[in-house]
Every structure is written in C-alpha cells, then in structure tokens.
Coordinates of C-alpha atoms in Angstrom, one line a residue:
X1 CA -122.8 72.3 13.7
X2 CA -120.5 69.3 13.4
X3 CA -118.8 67.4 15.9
X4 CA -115.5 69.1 15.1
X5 CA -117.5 72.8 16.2
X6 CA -119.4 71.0 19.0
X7 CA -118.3 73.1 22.2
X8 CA -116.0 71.2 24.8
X9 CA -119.3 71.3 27.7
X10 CA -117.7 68.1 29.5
X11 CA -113.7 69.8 29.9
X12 CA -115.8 73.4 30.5
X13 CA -117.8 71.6 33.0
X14 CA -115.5 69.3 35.3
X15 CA -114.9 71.0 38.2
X16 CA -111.1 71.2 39.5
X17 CA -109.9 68.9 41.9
X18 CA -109.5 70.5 45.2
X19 CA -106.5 69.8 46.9
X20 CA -106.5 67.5 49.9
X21 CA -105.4 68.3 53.2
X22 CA -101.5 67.8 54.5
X23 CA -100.6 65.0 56.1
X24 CA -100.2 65.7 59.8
X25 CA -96.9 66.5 61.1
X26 CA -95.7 64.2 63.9
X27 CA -94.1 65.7 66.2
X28 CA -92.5 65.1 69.4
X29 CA -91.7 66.5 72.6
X30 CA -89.0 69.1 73.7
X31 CA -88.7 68.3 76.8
X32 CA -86.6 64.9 76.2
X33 CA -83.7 66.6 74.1
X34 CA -83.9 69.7 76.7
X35 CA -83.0 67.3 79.4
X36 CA -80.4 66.0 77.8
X37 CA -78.8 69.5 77.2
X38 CA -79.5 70.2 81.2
X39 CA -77.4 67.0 81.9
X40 CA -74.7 68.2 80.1
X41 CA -74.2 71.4 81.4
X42 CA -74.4 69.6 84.8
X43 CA -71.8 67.4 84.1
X44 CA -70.0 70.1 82.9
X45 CA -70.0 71.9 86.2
X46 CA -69.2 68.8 88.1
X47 CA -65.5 68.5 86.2
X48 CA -62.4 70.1 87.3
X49 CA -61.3 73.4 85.7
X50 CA -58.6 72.0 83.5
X51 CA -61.1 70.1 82.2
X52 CA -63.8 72.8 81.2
X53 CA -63.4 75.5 78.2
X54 CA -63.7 78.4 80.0
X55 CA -64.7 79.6 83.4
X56 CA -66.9 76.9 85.1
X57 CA -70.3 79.6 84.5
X58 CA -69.6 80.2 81.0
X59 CA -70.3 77.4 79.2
X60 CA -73.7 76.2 80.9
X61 CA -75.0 80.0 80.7
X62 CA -74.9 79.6 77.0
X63 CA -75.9 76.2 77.0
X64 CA -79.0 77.8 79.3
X65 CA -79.6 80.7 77.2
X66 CA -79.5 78.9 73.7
X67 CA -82.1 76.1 75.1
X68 CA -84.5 78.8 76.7
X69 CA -84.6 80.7 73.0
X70 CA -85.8 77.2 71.6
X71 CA -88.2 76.4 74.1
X72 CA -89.3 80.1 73.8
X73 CA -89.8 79.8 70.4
X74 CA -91.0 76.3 70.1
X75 CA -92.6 75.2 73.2
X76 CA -94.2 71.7 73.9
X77 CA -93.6 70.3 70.4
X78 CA -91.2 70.7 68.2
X79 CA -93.0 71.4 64.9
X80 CA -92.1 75.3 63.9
X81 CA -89.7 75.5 60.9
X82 CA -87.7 78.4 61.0
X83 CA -84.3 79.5 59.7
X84 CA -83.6 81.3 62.8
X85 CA -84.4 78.8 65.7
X86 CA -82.6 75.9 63.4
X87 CA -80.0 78.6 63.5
X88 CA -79.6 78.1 67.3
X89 CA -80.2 74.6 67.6
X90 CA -77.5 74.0 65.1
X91 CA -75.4 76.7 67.7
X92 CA -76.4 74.6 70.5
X93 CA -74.9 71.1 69.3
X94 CA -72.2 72.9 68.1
X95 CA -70.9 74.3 71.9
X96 CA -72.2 70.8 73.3
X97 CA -69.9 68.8 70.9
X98 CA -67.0 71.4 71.1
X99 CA -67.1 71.1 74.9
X100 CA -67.0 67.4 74.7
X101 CA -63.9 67.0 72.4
X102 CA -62.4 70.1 74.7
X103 CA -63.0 67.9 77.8
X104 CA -61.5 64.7 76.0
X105 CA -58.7 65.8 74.5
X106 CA -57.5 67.7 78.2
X107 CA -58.4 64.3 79.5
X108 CA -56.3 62.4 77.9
X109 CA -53.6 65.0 78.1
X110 CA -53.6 65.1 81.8
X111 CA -53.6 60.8 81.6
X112 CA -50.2 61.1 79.5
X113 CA -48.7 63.7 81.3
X114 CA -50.1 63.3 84.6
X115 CA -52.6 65.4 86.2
X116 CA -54.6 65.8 89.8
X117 CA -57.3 63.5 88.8
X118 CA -54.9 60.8 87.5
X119 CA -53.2 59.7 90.6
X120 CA -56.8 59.0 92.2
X121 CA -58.5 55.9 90.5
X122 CA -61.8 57.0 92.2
X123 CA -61.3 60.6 90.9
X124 CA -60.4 59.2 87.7
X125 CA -63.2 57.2 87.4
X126 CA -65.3 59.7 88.2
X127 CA -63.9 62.2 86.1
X128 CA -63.6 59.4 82.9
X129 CA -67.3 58.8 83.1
X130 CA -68.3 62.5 83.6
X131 CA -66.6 63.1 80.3
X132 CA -67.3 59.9 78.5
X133 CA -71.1 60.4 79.5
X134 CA -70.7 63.8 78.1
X135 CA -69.9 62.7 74.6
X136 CA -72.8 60.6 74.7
X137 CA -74.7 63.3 75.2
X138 CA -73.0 65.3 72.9
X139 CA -73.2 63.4 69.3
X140 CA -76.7 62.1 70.8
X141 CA -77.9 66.2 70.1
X142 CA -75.5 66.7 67.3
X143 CA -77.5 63.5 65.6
X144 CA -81.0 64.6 66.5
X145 CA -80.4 67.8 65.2
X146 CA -78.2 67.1 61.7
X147 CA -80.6 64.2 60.2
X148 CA -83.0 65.1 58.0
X149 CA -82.9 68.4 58.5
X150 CA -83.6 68.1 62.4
X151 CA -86.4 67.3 64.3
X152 CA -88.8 70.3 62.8
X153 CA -88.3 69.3 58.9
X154 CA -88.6 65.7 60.3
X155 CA -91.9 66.3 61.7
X156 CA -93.1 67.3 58.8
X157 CA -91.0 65.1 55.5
X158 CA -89.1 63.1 55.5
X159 CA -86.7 62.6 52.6
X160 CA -87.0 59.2 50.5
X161 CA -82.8 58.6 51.7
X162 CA -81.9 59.8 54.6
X163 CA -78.6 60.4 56.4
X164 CA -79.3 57.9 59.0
X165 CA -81.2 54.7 58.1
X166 CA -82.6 53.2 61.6
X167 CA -84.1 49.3 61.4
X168 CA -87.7 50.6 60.6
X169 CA -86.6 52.4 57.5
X170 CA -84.5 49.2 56.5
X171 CA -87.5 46.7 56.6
X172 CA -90.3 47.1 54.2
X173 CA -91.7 44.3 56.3
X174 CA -92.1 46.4 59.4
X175 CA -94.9 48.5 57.3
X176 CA -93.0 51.8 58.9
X177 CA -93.6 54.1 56.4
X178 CA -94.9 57.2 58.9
X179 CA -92.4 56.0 61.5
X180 CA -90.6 58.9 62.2
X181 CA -86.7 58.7 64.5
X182 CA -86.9 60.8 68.1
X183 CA -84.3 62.1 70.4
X184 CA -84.5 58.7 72.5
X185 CA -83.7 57.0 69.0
X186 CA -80.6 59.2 68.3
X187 CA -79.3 58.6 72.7
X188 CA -79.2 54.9 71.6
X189 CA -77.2 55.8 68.7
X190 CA -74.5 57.6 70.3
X191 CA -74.7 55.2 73.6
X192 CA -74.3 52.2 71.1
X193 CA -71.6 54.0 68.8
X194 CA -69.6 55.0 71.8
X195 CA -70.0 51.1 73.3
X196 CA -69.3 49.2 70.3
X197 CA -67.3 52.0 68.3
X198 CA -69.0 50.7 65.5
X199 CA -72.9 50.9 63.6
X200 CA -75.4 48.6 64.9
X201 CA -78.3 48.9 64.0
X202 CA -78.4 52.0 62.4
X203 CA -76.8 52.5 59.2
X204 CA -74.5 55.9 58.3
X205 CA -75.6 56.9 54.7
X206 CA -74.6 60.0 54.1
X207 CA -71.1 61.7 54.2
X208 CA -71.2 63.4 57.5
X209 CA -72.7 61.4 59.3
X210 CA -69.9 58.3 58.8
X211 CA -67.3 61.3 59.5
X212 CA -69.5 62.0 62.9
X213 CA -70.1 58.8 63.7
X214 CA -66.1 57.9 63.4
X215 CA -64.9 60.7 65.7
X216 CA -67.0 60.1 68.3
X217 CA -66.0 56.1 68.3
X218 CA -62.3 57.5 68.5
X219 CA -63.1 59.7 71.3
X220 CA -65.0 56.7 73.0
X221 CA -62.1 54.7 72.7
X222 CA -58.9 57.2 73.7
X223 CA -61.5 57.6 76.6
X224 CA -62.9 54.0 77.6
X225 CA -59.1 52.3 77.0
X226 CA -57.0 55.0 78.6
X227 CA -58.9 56.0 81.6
X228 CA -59.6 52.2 82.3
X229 CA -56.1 51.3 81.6
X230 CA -54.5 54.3 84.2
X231 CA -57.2 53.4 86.7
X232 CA -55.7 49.9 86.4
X233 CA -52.0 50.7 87.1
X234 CA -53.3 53.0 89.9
X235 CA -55.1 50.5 91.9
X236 CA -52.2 47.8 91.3

C-alpha cells in the first residue's frame, strides 16, 4: 500500500474539541434602578396638577404596574433576555422620560406666563427641584436601559463599540476588559449631563445617545436658569 493509500488514522483519530463553557454573565441588582423608578413616581405625586400628565394616580399606577411585571419576571438580578420584558422596560423609560419633558415644558410655561407656584420663591424652589430631580431620574433609566442593548444583553456581551464609552472602556491601562457599566454608573451620567450640560467623563458614541444626551442638557438648562432666575426677582 503506498503512502498516497495509507488511511488518514491520525485526522480519523483526533477527537473534536469540546466547547468550553460561557463566560459568566455579570449581572447586577434590580433593586437600584427600581428605586430610582419609585422616586420618580414620588416626585411625581408631590407636584401640582398643572404640572402632571394626567390625573395625579395615573401616571405612578403605570409606573407601579410596569416595574412590578419586571421584577416579576426578572427578580434579584437582572440577567433574563427576553423580547417581552425588554419590551416593557423600554415602555417604562419611555412614560418616565415623557413625564419629565411634560413636567418641564408646563414648568417653564407657568414661569413665562405666570403661574401659582411662581409668585412663591419657596414653592418655586421646591417645585424647580422636584422636576429638575425628575429629569435626572429620567434620562438616568432611559440610559441604563438604551446602551448596549440594556442591562440584560449587557450582562451577558458586550459589544466591541458601544453607545456610551465610560473611562474604563477608554483606558487600556485600567485592564477593564470585563468591567461591565450599572445603573449607579448611568445616575452619574445624567446628574453630570444635567450639571455641566455637557460630557464628562463619559463619551456619547453613537447617534442617539448625543441626541439624548442634548435634550436633556437643554431641559437642564430652561430649568436650572429660569427657575433660578424667577426665584431671584421674587425674593428681590
């Protein structure tokens, strides 16, 4: 038999290599982004009525419900990827943000054309901060759940760019490369957005996000310059 016959024994022979096990996902907790969607349906019920969309029950009943359905179907930590539940979450950023701009835009309305709240720099103050805190709140959720996918994907990939590039994805030096962003990362976001109206230390990279990132800095500012500015002329 020659060489060119021989049979293949050492390819016929060589066992498959069996594949090795998933990385595991790293997930985080619900309960921090849950208290931040029980905050704002507090604040919600602590503004005046020409402030809220809708009756004052309305809005933090579907706030309620929507949260209870994602603790209900992801309890603890968030790790489940499903189509439906990232359905809601997506739902549930979507009525906290709506509510926000609502609130802002009937805010600054009532500080043009006068309002109850306006002739009261304590009320005003009050009210200003409720709303502006909001917001924070707000784009904080909207953030957490829009990068990457949200929080679920996240836990499990992430993607090699993605829409929000936070200091330990920018510095090959900080040896981050299982690092994964969490709700508290995405409150400093929004606090920092809505203080300085610009990026600090996290970078806007994709489309949406610099469109997000620029409304809410807008909003911050109609809020922080014309709330201060009326609370001014009141007390003088």
């Amino acid at each position: 038999m020659t060489g060119r016959d021989a049979p293949d024994t050492h390819h016929r022979n060589t066992p498959e290599p069996e594949p090795g096990p998933e990385p595991a996902a790293r997930t985080e907790s619900r309960w921090p982004m849950a208290a931040a969607v029980a905050a704002s349906a507090a604040l919600t019920l602590l503004l005046p009525d020409d402030l809220r969309l809708g009756p004052r029950w309305a809005l933090p009943l579907a706030e309620g419900l929507l949260l209870v359905a994602l603790v209900s179907g992801d309890p603890g930590r968030i790790s489940r990827r499903s189509t439906i539940l990232r359905s809601v979450a997506v739902v549930l950023v979507v009525v906290l943000a709506g509510s926000a701009i609502w609130s802002t835009a009937r805010l600054i309305d009532d500080l043009i054309h006068g309002g109850a709240e306006t002739n009261s720099a304590d009320a005003l103050l009050l009210v200003g901060g409720s709303v502006w805190i909001s917001t924070v709140l707000a784009f904080s959720l909207l953030y957490f759940e829009l990068d990457s996918g949200g929080p679920a994907a996240r836990a499990h990939h992430m993607p090699p760019t993605p829409a929000l590039a936070f200091p330990q994805q920018l510095s090959p030096e900080l040896n981050a490369a299982h690092w994964r962003p969490r709700y508290v990362d995405y409150l400093y976001l929004a606090f920092t957005n809505s203080t300085a109206l610009s990026p600090t230390d996290v970078m806007p990279l994709a489309p949406w996000a610099k469109v997000v990132m620029t409304v809410q800095s807008v909003l911050s500012l109609m809020i922080l310059g014309l709330v201060i500015a009326r609370a001014v002329n009141v007390l003088a």
